[in-house]
PDB file of C-alpha atoms in Angstrom:
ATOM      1  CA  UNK Q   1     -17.653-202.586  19.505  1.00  0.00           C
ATOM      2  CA  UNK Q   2     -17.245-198.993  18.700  1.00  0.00           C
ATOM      3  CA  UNK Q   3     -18.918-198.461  22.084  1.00  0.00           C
ATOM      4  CA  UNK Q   4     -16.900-200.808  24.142  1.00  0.00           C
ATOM      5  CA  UNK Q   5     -14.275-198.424  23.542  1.00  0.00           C
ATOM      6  CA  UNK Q   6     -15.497-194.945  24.293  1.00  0.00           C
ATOM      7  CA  UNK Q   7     -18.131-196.235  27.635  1.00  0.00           C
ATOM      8  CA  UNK Q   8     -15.170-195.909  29.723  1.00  0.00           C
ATOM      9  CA  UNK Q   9     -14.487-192.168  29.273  1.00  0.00           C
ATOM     10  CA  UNK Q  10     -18.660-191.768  28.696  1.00  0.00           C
ATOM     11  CA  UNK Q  11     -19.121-193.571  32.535  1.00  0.00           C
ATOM     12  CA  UNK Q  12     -16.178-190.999  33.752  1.00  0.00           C
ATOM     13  CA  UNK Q  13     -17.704-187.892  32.173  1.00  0.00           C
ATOM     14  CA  UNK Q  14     -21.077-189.082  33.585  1.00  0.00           C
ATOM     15  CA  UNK Q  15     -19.382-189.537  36.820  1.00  0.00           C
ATOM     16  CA  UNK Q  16     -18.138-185.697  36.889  1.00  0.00           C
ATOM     17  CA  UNK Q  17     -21.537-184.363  36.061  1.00  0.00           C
ATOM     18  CA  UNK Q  18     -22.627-186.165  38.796  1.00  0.00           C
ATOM     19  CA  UNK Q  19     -20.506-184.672  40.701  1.00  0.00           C
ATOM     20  CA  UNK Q  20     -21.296-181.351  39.500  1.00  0.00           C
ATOM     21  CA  UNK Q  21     -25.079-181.706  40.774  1.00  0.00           C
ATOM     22  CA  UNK Q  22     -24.230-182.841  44.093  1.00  0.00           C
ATOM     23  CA  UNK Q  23     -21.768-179.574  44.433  1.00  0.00           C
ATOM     24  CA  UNK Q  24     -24.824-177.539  43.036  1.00  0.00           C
ATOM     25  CA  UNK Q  25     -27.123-179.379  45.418  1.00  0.00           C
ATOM     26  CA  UNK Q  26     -24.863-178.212  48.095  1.00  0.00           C
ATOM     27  CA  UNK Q  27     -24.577-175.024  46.918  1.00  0.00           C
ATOM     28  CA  UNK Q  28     -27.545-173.831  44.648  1.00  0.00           C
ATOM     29  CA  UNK Q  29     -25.723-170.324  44.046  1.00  0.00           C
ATOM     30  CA  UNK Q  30     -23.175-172.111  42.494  1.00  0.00           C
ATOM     31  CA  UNK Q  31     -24.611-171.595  38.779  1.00  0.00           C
ATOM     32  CA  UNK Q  32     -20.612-172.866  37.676  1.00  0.00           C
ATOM     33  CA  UNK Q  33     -20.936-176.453  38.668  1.00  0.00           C
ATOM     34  CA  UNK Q  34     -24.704-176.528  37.015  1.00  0.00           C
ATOM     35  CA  UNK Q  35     -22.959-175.511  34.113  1.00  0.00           C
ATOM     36  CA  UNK Q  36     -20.126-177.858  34.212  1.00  0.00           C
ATOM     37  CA  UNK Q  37     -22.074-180.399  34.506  1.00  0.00           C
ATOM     38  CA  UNK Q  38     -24.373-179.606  31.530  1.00  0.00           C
ATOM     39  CA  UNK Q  39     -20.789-179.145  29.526  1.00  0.00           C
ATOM     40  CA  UNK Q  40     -19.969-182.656  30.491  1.00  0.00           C
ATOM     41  CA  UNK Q  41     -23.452-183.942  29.249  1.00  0.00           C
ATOM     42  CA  UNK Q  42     -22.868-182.085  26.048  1.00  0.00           C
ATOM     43  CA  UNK Q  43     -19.594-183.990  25.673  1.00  0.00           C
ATOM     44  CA  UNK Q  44     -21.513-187.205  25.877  1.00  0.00           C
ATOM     45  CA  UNK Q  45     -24.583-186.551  23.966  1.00  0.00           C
ATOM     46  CA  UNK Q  46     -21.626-185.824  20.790  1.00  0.00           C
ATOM     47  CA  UNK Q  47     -20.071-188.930  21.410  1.00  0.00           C
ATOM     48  CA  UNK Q  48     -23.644-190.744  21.405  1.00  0.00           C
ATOM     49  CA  UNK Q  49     -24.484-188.840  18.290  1.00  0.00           C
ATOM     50  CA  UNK Q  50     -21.006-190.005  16.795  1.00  0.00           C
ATOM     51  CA  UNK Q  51     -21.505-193.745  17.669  1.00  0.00           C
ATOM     52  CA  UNK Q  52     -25.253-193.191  16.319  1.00  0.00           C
ATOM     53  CA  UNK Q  53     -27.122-194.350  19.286  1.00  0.00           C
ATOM     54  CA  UNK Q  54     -30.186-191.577  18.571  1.00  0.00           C
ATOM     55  CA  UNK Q  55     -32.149-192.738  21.421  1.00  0.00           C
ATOM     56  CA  UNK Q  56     -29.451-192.427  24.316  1.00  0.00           C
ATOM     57  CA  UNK Q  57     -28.368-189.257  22.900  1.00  0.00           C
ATOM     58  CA  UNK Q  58     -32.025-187.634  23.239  1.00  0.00           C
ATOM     59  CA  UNK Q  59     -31.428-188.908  26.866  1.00  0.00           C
ATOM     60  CA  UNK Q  60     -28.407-186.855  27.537  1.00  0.00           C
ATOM     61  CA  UNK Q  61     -29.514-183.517  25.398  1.00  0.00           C
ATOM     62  CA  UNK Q  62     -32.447-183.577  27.563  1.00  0.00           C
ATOM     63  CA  UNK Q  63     -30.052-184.004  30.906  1.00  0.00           C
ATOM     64  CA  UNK Q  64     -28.173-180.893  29.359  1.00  0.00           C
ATOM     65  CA  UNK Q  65     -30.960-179.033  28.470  1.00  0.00           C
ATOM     66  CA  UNK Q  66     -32.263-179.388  31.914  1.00  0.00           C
ATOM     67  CA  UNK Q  67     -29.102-178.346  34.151  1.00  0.00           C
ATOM     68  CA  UNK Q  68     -28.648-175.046  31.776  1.00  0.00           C
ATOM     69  CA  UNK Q  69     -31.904-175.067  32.856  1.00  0.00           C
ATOM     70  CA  UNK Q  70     -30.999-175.824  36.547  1.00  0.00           C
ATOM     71  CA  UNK Q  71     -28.061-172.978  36.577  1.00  0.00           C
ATOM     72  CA  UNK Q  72     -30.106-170.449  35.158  1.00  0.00           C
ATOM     73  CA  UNK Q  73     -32.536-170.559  37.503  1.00  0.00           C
ATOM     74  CA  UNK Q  74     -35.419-171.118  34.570  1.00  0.00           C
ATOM     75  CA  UNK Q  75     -36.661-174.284  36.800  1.00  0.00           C
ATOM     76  CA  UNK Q  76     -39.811-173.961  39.573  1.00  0.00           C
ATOM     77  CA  UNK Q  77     -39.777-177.109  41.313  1.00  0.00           C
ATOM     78  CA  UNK Q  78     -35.680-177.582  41.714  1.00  0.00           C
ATOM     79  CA  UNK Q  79     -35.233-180.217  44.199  1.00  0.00           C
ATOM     80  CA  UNK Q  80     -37.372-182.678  41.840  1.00  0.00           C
ATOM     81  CA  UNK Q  81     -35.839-181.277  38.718  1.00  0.00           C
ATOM     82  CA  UNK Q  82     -32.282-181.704  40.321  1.00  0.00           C
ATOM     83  CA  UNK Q  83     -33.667-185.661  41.602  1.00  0.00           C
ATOM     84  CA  UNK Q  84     -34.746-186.100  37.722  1.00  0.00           C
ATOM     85  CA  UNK Q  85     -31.553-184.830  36.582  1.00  0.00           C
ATOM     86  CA  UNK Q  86     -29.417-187.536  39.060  1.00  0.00           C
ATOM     87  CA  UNK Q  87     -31.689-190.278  37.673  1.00  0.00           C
ATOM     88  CA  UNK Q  88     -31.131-189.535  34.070  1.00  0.00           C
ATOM     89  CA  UNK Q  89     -27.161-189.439  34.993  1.00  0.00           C
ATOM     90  CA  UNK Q  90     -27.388-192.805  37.445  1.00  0.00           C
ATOM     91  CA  UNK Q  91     -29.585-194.370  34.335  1.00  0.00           C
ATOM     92  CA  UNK Q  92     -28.241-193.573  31.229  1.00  0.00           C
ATOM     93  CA  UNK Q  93     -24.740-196.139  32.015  1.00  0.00           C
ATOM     94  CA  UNK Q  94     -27.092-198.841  33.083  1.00  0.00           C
ATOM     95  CA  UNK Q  95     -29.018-198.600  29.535  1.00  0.00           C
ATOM     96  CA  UNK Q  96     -25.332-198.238  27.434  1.00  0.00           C
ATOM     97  CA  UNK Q  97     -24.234-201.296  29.282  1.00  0.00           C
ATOM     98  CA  UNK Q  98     -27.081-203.111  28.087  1.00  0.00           C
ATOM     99  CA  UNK Q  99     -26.241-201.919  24.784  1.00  0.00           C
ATOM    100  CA  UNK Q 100     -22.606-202.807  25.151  1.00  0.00           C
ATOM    101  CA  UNK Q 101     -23.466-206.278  26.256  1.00  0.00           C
ATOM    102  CA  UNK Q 102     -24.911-207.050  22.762  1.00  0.00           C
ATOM    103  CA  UNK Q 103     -28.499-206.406  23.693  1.00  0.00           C
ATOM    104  CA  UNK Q 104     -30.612-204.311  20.944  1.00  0.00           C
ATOM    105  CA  UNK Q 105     -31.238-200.468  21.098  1.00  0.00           C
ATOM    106  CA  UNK Q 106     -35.223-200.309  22.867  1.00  0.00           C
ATOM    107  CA  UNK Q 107     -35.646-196.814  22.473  1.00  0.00           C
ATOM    108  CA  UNK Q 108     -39.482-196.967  24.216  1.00  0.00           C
ATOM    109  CA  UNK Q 109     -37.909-197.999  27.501  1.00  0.00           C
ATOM    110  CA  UNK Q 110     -36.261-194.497  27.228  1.00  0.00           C
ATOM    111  CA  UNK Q 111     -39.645-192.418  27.094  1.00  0.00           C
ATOM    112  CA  UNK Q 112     -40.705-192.365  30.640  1.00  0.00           C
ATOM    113  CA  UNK Q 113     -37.338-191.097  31.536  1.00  0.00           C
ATOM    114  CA  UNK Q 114     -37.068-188.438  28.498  1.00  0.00           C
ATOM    115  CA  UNK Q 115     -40.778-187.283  29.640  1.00  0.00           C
ATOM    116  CA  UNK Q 116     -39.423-186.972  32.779  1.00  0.00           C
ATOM    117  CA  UNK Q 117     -36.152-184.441  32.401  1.00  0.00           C
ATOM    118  CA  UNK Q 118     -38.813-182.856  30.096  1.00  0.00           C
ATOM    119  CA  UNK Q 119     -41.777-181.953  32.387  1.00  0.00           C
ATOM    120  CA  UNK Q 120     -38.877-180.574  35.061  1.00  0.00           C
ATOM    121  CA  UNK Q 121     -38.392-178.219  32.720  1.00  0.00           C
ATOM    122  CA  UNK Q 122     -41.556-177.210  31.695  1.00  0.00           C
ATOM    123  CA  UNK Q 123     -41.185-179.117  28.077  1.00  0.00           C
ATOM    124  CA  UNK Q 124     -44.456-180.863  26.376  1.00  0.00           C
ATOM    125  CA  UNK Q 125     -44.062-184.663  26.732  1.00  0.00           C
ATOM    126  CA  UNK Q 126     -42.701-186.662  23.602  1.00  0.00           C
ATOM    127  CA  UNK Q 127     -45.015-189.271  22.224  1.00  0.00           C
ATOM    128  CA  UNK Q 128     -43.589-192.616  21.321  1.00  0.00           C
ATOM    129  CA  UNK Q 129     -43.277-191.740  17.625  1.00  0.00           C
ATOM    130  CA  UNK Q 130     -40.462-189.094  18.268  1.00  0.00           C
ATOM    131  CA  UNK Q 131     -38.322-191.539  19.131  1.00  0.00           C
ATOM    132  CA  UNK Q 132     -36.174-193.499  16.676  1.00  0.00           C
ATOM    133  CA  UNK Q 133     -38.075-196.126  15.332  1.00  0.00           C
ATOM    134  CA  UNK Q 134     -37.021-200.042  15.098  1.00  0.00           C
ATOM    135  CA  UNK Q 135     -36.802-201.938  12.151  1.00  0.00           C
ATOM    136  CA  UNK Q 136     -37.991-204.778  14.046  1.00  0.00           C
ATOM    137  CA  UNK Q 137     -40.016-204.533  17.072  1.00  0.00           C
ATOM    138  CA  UNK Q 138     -38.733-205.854  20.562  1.00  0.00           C
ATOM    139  CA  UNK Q 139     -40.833-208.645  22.072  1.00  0.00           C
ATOM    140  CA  UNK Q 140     -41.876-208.330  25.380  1.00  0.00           C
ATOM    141  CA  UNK Q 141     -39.329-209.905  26.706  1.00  0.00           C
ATOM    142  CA  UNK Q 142     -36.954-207.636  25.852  1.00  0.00           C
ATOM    143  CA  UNK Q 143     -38.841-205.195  26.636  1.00  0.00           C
ATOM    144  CA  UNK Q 144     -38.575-206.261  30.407  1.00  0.00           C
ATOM    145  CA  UNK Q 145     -35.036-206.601  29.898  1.00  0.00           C
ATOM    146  CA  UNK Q 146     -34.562-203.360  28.655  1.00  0.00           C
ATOM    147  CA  UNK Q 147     -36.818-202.022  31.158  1.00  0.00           C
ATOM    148  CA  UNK Q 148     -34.817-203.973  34.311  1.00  0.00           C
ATOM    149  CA  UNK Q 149     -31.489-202.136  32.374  1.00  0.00           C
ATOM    150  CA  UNK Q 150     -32.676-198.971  34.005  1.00  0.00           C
ATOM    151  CA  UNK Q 151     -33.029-200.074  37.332  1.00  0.00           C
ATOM    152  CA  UNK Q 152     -29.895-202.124  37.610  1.00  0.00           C
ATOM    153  CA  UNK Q 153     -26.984-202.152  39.392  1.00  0.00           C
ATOM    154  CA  UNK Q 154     -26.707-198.471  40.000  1.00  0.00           C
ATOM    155  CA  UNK Q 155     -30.316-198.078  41.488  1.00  0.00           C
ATOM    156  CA  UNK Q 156     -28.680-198.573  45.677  1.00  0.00           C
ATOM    157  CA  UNK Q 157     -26.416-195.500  43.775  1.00  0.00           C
ATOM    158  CA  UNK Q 158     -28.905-193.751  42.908  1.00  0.00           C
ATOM    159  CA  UNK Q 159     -31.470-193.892  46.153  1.00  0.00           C
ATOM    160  CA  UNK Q 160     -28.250-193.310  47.856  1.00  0.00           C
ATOM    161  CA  UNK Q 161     -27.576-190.032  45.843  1.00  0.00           C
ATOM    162  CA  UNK Q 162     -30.947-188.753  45.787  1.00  0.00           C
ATOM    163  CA  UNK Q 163     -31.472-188.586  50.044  1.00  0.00           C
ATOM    164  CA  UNK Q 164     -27.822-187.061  50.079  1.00  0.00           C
ATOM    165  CA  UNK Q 165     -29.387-184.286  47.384  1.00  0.00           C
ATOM    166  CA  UNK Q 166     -32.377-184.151  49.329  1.00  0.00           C
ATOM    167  CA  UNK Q 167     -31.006-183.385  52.802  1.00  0.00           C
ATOM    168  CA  UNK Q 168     -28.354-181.043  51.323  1.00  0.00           C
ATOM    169  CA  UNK Q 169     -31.257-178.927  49.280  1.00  0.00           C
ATOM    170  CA  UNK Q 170     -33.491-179.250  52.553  1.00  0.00           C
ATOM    171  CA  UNK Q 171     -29.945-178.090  54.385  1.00  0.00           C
ATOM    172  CA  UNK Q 172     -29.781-174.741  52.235  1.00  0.00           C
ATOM    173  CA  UNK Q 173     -33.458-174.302  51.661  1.00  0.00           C
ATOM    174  CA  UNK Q 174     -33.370-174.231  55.783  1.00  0.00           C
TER     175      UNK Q 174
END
């Protein structure tokens, strides 16, 4: 319940760090929306940390980690760090819906995305034990639950977003 209460202002403060990519991807000099965004993400990861949902939170510290990242300019391959960075922010709502619907925390459906924002910037993966462990452990058909979560309704969003980044990086990389 606890959750049902603070995903509205987590989905808006997710929305404005979206936003703050696609200004960087316009705009790659523009280190201030990088960092805005990571600032919003760091807003989110404390409310995640507050509500005690470990496994999201490691989500979102890994989004902030990698746009400080992003705006410092401490990332080689930026386009694909900046596409990993818009999945993460598409994903994460998806996967607190879930949660918010009733469904149990499946932190393993988290690790390809966590590996993910990690290898973009230059971070060892995480093996499943870093993750915070279940008491009980999810059948496999919540597993494929958990795992549809992340490509739900905001995947058209997100392949959407991620040609818009891509033309605008191609645009300034021109």
């Amino acid at each position: 319940t606890a959750l049902g209460w603070v995903k509205p202002e987590i989905d808006e403060t997710l929305r404005q760090a979206r936003l703050g990519i696609e200004a960087w991807a316009e705009d790659p000099a523009d280190d201030a929306a990088m960092r805005g965004c990571a600032d919003h993400l760091h807003q989110v990861v404390g409310t995640l940390r507050t509500l005690e949902l470990q496994a999201p939170a490691m989500v979102a510290d890994e989004m902030e980690r990698l746009a400080l990242a992003l705006a410092g300019g401490g990332v080689a391959q930026r386009e694909d760090a900046c596409a990993t960075l818009m999945r993460g922010v598409v994903q994460l709502p998806d996967y607190l819906e879930r949660l918010q619907g009733g469904h149990r925390d499946i932190p393993i459906v988290l690790l390809p995305l966590l590996n993910e924002l990690r290898a973009a910037r230059g971070a060892d993966a995480l093996q499943q034990d870093a993750l915070p462990s279940l008491l009980v452990e999810p059948t496999e058909a919540e597993l494929e639950h958990a795992r549809g979560s992340l490509a739900g309704r905001n995947r058209a969003l997100l392949d959407t977003v991620s040609a818009a980044l891509k033309e605008d990086l191609l645009r300034v990389k021109d």
